Coordinates of N, CA and C and ligand atoms in Angstrom, one line a residue:
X1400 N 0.8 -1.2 0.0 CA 0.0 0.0 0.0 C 0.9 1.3 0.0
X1401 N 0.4 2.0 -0.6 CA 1.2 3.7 -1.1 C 0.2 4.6 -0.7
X1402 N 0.3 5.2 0.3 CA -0.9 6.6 0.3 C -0.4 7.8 0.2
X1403 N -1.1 8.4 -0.6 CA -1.3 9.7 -1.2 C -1.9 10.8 0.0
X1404 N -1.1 11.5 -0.2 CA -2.0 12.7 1.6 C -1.3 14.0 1.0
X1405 N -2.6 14.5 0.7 CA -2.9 16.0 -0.3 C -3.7 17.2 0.8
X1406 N -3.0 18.2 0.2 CA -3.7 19.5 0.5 C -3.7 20.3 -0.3
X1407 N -4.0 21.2 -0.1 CA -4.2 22.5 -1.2 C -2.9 23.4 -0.5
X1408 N -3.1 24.3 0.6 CA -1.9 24.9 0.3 C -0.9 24.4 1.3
X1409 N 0.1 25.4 1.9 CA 0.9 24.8 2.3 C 0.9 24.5 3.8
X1410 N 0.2 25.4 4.2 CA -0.4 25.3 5.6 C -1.2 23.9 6.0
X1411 N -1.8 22.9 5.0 CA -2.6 22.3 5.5 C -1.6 21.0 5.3
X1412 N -0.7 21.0 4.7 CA 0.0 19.5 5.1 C 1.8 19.9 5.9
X1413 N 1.7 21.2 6.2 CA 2.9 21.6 7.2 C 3.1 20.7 8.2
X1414 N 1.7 20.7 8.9 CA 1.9 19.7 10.5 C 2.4 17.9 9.8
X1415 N 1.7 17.7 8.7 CA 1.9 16.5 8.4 C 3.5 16.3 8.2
X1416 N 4.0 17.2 7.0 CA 5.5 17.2 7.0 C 6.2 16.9 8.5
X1417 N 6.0 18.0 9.4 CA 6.6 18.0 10.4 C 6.5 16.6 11.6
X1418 N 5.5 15.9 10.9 CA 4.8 14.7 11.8 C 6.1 13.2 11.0
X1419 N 6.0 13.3 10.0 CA 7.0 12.5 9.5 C 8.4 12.4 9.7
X1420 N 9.1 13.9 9.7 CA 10.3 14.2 10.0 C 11.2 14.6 9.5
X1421 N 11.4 13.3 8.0 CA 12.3 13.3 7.3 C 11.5 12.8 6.0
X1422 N 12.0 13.1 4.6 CA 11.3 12.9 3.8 C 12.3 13.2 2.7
X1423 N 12.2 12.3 1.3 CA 12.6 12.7 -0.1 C 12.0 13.8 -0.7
X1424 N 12.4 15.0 -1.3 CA 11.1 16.2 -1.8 C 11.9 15.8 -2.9
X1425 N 10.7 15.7 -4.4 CA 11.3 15.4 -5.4 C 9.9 16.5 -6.1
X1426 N 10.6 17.2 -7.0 CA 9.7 18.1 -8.2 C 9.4 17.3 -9.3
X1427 N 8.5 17.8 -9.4 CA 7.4 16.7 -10.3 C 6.3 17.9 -10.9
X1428 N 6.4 17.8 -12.8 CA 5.2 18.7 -13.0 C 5.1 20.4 -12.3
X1429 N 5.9 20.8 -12.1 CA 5.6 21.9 -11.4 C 5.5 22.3 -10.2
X1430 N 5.6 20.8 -9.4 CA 5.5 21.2 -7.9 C 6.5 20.4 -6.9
X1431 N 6.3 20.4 -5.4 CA 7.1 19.3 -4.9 C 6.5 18.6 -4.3
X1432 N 6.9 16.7 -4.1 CA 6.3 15.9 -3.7 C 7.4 15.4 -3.1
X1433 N 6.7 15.0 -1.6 CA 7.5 14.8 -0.1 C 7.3 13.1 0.0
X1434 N 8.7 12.2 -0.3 CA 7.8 10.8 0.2 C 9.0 10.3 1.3
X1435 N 8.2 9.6 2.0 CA 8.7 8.9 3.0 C 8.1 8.0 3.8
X1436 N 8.1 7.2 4.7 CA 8.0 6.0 5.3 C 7.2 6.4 6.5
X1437 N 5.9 5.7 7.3 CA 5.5 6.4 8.7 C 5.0 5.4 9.0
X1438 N 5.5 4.4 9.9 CA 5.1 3.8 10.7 C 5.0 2.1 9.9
X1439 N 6.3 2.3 9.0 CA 6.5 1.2 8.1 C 5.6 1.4 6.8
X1440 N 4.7 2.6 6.3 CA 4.3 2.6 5.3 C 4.7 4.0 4.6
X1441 N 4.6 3.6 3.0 CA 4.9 4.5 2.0 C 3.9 5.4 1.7
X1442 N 4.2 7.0 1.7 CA 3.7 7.6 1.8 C 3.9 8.9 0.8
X1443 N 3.2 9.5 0.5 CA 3.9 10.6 -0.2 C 2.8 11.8 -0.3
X1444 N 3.7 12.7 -0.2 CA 2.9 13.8 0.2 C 3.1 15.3 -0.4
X1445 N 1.5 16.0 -0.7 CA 2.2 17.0 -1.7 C 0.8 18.1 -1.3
X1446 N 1.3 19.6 -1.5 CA -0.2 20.7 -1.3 C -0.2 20.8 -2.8
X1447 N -1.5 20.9 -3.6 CA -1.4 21.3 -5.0 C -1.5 22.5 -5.9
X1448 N -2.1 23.7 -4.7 CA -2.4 25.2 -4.9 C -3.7 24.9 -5.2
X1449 N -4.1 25.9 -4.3 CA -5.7 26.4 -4.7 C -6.2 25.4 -6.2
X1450 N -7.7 25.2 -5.7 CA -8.9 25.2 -7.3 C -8.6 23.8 -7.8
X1451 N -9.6 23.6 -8.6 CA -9.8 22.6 -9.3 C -8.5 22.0 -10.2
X1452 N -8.5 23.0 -10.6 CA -7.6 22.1 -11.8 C -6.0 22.0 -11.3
X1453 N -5.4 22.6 -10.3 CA -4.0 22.0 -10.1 C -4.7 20.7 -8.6
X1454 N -5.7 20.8 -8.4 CA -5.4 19.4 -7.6 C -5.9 18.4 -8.4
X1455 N -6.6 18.3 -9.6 CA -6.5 17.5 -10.5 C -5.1 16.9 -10.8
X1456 N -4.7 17.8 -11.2 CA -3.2 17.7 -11.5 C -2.2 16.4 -10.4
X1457 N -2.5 17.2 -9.1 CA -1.7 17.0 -7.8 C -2.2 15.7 -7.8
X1458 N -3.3 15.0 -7.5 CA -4.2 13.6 -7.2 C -3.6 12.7 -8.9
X1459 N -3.7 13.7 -10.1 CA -3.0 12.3 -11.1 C -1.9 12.2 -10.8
X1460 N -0.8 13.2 -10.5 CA 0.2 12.8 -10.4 C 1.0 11.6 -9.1
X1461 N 0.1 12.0 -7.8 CA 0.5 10.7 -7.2 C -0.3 9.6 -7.4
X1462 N -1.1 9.3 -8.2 CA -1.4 8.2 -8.4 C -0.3 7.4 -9.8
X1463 N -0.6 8.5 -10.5 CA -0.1 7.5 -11.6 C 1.1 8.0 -12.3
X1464 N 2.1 8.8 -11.8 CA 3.8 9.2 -11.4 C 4.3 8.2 -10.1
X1465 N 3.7 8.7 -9.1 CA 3.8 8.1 -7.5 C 3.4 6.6 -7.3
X1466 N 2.6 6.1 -8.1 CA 1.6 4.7 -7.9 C 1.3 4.9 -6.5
X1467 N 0.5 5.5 -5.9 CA -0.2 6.0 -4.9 C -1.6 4.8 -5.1
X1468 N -1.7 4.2 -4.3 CA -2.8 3.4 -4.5 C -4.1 3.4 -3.4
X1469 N -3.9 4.6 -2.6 CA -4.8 5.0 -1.5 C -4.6 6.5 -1.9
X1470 N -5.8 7.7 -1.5 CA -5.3 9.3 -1.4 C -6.3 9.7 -0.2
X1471 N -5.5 10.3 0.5 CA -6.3 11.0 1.8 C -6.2 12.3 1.5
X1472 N -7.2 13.1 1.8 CA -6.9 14.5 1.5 C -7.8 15.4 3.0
X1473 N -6.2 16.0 2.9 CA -6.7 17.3 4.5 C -6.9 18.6 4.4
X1474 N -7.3 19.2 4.9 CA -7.7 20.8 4.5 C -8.6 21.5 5.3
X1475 N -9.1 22.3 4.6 CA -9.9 23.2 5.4 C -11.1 23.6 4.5
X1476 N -12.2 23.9 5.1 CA -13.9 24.1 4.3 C -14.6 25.7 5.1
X1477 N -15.7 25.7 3.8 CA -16.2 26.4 4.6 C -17.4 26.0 5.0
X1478 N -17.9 26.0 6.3 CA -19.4 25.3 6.6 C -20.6 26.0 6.0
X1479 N -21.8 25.0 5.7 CA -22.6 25.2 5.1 C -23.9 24.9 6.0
X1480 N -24.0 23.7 6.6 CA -24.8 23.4 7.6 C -24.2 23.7 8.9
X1481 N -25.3 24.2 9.6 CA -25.2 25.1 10.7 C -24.8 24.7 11.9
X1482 N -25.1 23.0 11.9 CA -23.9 22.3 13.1 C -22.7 22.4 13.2
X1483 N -22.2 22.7 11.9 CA -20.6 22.5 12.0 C -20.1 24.3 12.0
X1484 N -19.4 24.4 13.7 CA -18.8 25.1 13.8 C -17.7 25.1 13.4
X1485 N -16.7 26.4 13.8 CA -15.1 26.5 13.4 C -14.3 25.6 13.9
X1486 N -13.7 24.7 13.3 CA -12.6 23.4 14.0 C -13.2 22.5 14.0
X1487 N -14.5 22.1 13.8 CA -15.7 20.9 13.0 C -14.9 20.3 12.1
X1488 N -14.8 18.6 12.4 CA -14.2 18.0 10.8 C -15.3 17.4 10.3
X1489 N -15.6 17.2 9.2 CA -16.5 16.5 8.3 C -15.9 16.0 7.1
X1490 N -16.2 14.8 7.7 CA -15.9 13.7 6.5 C -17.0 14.0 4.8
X1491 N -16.1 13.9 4.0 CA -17.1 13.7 2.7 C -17.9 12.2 2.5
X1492 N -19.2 12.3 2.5 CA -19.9 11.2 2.2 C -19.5 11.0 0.5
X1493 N -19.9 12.4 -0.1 CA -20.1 12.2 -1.6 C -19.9 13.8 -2.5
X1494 N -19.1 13.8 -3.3 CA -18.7 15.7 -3.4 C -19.3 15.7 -5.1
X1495 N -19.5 16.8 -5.0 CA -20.4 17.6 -6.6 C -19.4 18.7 -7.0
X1496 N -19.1 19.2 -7.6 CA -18.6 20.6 -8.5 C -20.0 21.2 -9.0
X1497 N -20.1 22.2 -7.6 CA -21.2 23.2 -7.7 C -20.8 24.4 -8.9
X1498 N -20.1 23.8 -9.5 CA -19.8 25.9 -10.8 C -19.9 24.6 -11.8
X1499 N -20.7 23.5 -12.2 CA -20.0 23.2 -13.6 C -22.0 22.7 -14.0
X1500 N -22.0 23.4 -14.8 CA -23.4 24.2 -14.8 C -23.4 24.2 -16.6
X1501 N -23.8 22.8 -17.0 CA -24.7 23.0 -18.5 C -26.4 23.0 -18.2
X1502 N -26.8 23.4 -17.2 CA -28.1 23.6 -17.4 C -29.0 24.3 -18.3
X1503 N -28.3 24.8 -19.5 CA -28.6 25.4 -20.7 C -29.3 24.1 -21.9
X1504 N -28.7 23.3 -21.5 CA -28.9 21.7 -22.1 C -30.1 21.0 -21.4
X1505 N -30.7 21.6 -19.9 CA -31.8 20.2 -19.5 C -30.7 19.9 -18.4
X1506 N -29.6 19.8 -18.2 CA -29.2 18.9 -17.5 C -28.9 19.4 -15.9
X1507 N -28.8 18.5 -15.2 CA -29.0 19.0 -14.0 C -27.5 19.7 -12.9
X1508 N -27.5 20.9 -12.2 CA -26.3 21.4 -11.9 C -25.3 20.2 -10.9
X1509 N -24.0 20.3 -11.8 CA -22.5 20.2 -11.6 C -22.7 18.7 -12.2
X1510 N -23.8 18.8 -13.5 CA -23.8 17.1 -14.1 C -23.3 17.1 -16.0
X1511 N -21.8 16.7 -16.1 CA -22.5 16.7 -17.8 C -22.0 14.8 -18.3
X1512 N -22.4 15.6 -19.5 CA -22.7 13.7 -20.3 C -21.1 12.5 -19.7
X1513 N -21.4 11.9 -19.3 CA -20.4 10.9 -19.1 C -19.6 11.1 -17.3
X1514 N -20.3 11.9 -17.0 CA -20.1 12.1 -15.4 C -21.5 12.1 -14.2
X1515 N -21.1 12.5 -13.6 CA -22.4 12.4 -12.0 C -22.5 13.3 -11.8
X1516 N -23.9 13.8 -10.9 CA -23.9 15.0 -10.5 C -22.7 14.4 -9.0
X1517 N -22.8 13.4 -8.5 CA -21.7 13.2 -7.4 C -21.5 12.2 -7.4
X1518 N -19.7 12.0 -6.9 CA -19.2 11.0 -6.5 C -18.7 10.5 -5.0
X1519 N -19.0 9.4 -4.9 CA -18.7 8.9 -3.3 C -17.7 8.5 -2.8
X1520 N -17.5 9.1 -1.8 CA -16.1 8.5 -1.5 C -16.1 7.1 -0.7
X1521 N -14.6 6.7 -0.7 CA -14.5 5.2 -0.2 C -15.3 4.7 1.5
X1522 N -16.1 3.8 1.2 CA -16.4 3.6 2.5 C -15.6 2.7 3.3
X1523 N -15.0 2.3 3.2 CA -13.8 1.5 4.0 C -13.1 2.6 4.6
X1524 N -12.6 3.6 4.0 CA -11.9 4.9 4.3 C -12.8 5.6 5.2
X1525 N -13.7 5.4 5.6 CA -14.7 6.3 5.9 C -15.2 5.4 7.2
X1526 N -15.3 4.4 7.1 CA -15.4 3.4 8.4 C -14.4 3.5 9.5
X1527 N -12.9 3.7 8.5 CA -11.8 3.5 9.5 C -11.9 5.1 10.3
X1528 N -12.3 6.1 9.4 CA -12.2 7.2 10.2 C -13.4 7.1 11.3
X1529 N -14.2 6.3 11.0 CA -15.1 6.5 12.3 C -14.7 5.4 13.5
X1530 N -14.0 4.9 13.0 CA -13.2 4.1 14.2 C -12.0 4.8 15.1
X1531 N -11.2 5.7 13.7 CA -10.5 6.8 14.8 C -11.0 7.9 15.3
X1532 N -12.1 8.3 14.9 CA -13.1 9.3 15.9 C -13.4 8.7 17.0
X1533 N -13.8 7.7 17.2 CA -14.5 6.6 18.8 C -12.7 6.8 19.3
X1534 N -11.9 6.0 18.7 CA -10.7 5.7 19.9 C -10.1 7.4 20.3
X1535 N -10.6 8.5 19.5 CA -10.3 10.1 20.2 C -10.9 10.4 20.9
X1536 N -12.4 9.7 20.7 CA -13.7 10.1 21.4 C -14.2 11.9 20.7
X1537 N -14.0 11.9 19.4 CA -14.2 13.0 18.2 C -15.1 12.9 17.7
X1538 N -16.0 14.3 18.1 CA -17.0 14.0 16.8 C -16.7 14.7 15.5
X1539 N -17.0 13.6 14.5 CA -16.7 13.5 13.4 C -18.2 14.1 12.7
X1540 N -18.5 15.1 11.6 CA -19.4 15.1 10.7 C -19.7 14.9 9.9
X1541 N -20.4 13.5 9.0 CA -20.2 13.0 7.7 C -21.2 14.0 6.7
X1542 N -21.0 14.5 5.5 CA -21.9 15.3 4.3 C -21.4 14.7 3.2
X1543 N -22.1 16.2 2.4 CA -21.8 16.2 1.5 C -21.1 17.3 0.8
X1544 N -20.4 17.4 0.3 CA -19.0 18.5 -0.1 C -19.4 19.3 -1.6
X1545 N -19.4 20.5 -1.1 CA -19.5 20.9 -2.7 C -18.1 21.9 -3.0
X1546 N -17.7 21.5 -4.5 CA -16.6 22.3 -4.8 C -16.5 22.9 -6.2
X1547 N -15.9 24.5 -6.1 CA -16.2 24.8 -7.3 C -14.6 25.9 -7.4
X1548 N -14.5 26.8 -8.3 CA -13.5 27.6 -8.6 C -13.1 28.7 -8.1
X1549 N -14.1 29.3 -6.5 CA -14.5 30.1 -6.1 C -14.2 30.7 -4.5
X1550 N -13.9 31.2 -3.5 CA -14.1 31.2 -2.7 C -15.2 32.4 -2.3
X1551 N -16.1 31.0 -1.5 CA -18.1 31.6 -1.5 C -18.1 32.2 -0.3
X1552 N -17.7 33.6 -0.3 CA -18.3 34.8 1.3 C -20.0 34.9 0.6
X1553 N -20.9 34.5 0.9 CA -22.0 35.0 0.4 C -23.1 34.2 0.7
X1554 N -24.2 34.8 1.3 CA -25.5 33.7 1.6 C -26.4 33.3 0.5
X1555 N -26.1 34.0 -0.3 CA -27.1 34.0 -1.6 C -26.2 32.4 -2.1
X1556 N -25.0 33.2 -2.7 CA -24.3 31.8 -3.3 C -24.6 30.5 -2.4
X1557 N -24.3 30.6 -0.7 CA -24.3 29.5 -0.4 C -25.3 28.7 -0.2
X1558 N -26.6 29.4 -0.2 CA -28.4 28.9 -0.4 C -28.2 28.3 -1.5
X1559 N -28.0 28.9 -3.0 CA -27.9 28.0 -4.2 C -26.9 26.8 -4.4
X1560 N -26.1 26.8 -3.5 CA -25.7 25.5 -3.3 C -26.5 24.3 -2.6
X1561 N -26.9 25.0 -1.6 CA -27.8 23.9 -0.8 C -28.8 23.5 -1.5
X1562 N -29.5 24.6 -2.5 CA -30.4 24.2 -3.3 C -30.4 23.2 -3.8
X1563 N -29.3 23.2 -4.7 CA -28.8 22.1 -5.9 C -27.8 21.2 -5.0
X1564 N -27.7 20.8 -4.3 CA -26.7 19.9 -3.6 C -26.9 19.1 -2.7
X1565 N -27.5 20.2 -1.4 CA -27.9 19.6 -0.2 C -26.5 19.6 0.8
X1566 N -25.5 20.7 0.2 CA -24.3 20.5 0.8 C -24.0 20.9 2.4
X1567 N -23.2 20.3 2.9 CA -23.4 20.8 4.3 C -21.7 21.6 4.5
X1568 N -20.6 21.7 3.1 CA -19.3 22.3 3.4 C -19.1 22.7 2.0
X1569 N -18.4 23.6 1.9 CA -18.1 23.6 0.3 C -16.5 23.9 0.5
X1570 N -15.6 23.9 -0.5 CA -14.1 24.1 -0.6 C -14.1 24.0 -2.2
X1571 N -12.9 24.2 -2.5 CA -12.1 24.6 -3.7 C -11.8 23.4 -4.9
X1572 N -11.2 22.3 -4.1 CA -10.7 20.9 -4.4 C -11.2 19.5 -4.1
X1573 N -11.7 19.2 -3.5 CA -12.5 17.6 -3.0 C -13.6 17.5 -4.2
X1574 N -14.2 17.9 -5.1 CA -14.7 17.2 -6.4 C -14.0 16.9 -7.4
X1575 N -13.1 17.6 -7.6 CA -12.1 17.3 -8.2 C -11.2 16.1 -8.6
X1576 N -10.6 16.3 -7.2 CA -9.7 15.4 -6.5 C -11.0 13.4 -6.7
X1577 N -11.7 14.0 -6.3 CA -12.9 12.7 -6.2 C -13.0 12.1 -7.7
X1578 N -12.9 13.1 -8.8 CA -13.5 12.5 -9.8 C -12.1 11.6 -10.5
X1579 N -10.9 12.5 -10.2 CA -9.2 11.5 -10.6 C -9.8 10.2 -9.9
X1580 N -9.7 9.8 -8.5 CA -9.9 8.9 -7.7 C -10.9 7.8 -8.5
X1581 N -12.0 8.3 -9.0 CA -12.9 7.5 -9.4 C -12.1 7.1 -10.7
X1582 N -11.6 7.9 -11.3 CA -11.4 7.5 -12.8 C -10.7 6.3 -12.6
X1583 N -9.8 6.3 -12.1 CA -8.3 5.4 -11.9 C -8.8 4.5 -10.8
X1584 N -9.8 4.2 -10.0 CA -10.3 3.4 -9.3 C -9.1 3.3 -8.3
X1585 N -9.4 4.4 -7.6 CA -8.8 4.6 -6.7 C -9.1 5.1 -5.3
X1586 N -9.1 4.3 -4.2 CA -10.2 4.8 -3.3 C -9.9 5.7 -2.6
X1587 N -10.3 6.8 -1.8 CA -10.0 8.0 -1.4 C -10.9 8.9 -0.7
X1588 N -10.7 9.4 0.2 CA -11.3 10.0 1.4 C -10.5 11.5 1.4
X1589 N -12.2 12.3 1.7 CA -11.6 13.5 2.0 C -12.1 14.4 2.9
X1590 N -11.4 14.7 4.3 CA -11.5 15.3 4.8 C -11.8 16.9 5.7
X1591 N -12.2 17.3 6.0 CA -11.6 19.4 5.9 C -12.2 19.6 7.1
X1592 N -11.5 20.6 8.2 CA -12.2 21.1 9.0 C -12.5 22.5 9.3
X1593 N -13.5 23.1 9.5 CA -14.2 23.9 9.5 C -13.5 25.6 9.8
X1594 N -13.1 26.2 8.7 CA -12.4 27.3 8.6 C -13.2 29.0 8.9
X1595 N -14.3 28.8 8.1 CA -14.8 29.9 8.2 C -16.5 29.1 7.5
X1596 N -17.7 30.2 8.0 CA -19.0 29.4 7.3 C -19.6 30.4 5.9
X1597 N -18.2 31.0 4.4 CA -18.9 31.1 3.4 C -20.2 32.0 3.5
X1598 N -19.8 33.1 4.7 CA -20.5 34.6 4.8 C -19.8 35.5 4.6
X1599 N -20.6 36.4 4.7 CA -19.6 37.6 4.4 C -18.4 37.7 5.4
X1600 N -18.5 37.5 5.8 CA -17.1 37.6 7.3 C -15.9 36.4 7.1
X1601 N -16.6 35.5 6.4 CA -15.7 34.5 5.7 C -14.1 35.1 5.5
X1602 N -13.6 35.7 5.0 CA -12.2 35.7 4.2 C -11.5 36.3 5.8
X1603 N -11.9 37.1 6.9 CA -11.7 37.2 8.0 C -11.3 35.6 8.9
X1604 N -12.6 35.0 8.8 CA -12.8 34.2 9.6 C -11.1 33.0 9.1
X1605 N -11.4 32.9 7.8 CA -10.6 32.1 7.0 C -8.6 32.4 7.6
X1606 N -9.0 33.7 7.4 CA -7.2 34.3 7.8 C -7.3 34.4 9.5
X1607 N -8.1 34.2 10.0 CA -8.2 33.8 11.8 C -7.9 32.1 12.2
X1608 N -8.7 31.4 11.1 CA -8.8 30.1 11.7 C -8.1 29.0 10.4
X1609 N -7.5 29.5 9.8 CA -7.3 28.2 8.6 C -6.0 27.6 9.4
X1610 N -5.0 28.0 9.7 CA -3.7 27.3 10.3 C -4.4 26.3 11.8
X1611 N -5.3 26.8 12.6 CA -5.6 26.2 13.4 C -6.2 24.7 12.8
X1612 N -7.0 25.2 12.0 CA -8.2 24.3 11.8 C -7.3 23.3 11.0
X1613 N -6.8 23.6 9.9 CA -5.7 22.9 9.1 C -4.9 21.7 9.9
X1614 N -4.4 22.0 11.2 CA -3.7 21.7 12.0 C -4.7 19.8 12.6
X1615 N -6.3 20.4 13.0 CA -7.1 19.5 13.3 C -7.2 18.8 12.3
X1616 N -7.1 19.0 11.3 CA -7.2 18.1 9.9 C -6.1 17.1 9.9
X1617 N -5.0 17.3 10.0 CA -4.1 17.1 10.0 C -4.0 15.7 10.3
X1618 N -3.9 15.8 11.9 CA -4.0 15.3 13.1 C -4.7 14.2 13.1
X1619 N -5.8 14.5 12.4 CA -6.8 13.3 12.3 C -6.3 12.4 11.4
X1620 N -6.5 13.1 10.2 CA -5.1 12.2 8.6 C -4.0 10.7 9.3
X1621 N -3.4 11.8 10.1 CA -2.4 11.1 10.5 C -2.4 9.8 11.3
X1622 N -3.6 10.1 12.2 CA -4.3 9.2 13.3 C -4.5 7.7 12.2
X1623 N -5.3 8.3 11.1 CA -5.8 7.3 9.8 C -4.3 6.5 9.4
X1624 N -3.7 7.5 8.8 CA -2.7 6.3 8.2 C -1.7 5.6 9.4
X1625 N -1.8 5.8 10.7 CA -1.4 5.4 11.5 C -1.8 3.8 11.6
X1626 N -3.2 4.1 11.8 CA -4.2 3.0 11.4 C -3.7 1.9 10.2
X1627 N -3.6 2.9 9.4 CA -3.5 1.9 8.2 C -2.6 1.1 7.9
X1628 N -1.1 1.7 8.8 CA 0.0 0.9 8.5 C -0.3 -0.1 9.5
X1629 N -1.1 -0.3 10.2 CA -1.3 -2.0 11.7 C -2.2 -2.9 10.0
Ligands
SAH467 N1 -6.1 33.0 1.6 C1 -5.7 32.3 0.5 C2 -6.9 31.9 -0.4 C3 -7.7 30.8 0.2 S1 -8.9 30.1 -0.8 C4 -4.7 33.2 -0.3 O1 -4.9 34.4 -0.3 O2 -3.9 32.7 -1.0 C5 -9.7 29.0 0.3 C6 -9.0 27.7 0.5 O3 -9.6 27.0 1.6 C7 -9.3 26.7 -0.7 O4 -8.2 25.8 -0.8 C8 -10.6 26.0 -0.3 O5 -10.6 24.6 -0.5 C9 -10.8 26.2 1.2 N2 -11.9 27.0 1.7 C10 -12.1 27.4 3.0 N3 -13.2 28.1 3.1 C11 -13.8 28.3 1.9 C12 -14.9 29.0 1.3 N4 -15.7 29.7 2.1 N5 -15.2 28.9 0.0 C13 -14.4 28.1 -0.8 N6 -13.3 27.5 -0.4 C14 -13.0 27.5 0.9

């Protein structure tokens, strides 16, 4: 087993780096990719920059550069459903790309021909995390993830998500990331905890709480592949 453990920027897989110790950084495509060994397993680790299309990028490249055959991904969201406060992790049950909108055609938002309006992530991956939330004694929040090209300060935008979604977090990268995973049949879990809740106060809240919250992300990630190397 090879797992893949992604963020977006650099803040959100820092603690992870620092959790490992020591690592190979090899540039790849444009960016760097950190691998090393934790707890007897192979690991490799990389942030991909903001938005959809460089963590596309980041998720093919450790799977099929890396042969990554597991991808966990940590980060940070903004909440949508009203339980989840600041430092709230919520697991993705199933993530949509709320901006990808041929509804000009009949078809239904973040759906076109030969894709889903969503994809689900791994339940095995998603079992083990609720086994490491009981042995924290963590509450964990399972949804649904919506991601698009955007960072959403706005109640209007975030209603029309819920509309079309039913989302309870939205971020930048986790549909994305989901749909590489699916292609390549690759199972994968994605994580985020709770940075700011996608109001107007948002980009505040975000520059207050993303290193913290990032940090809780982290922590948990790690708890996982801890797991996964027994
Ligand atoms: N402060 C950064 C930009 C952050 S963009 C800079 O200036 O460089 C927000 C990042 O956090 C994205 O990676 C996204 O996945 C996540 N995120 C957190 N809150 C979000 C929100 N309200 N809307 C969209 N993405 C959000």
């Amino acid at each position: 087993m090879k797992i893949a453990i992604m963020g977006a920027m650099p803040e959100e897989i820092a603690p992870i780096l620092e959790e490992l110790g020591t690592y190979k950084t090899t540039k790849y495509a444009d960016n760097d990719y950190y691998e090393a060994t934790y707890h007897g397993l192979d690991v490799v680790v990389a942030y991909s920059k903001i938005g959809k299309v460089f963590s596309t990028l980041t998720a093919s490249t450790m799977i099929q550069h890396f042969n990554c055959d597991r991808l966990l991904f940590s980060g940070v969201a903004g909440g949508i459903n009203p339980s989840l406060k600041i430092g709230d992790l919520i697991v993705a049950t199933k993530l949509s790309q709320h901006d990808l909108d041929i509804t000009a055609f009949g078809h239904p938002m973040g759906f076109v021909p030969g894709g889903s309006v969503f994809v689900e992530a791994d339940k095995d991956l998603i079992s083990l995390s609720k086994e490491v939330a009981k042995e924290l004694g963590k509450t964990v929040s399972e949804g649904v993830i919506a991601t698009g090209d955007q960072f959403v300060h706005d109640e209007k935008v975030k209603k029309n998500i819920v509309k079309h979604f039913n989302a309870d977090a939205l971020e930048m990268e986790g549909a994305s990331v989901a749909v590489v995973c699916k292609s390549l049949d690759i199972p994968f879990f994605i994580l985020r905890a709770i940075s700011d809740t996608a109001d107007t106060d948002a980009s505040f809240s975000f520059d207050e709480f993303m290193e913290s919250s990032a940090i809780i992300s982290a922590e948990f990630i790690m708890k996982m592949v801890k797991k996964l190397a027994k």
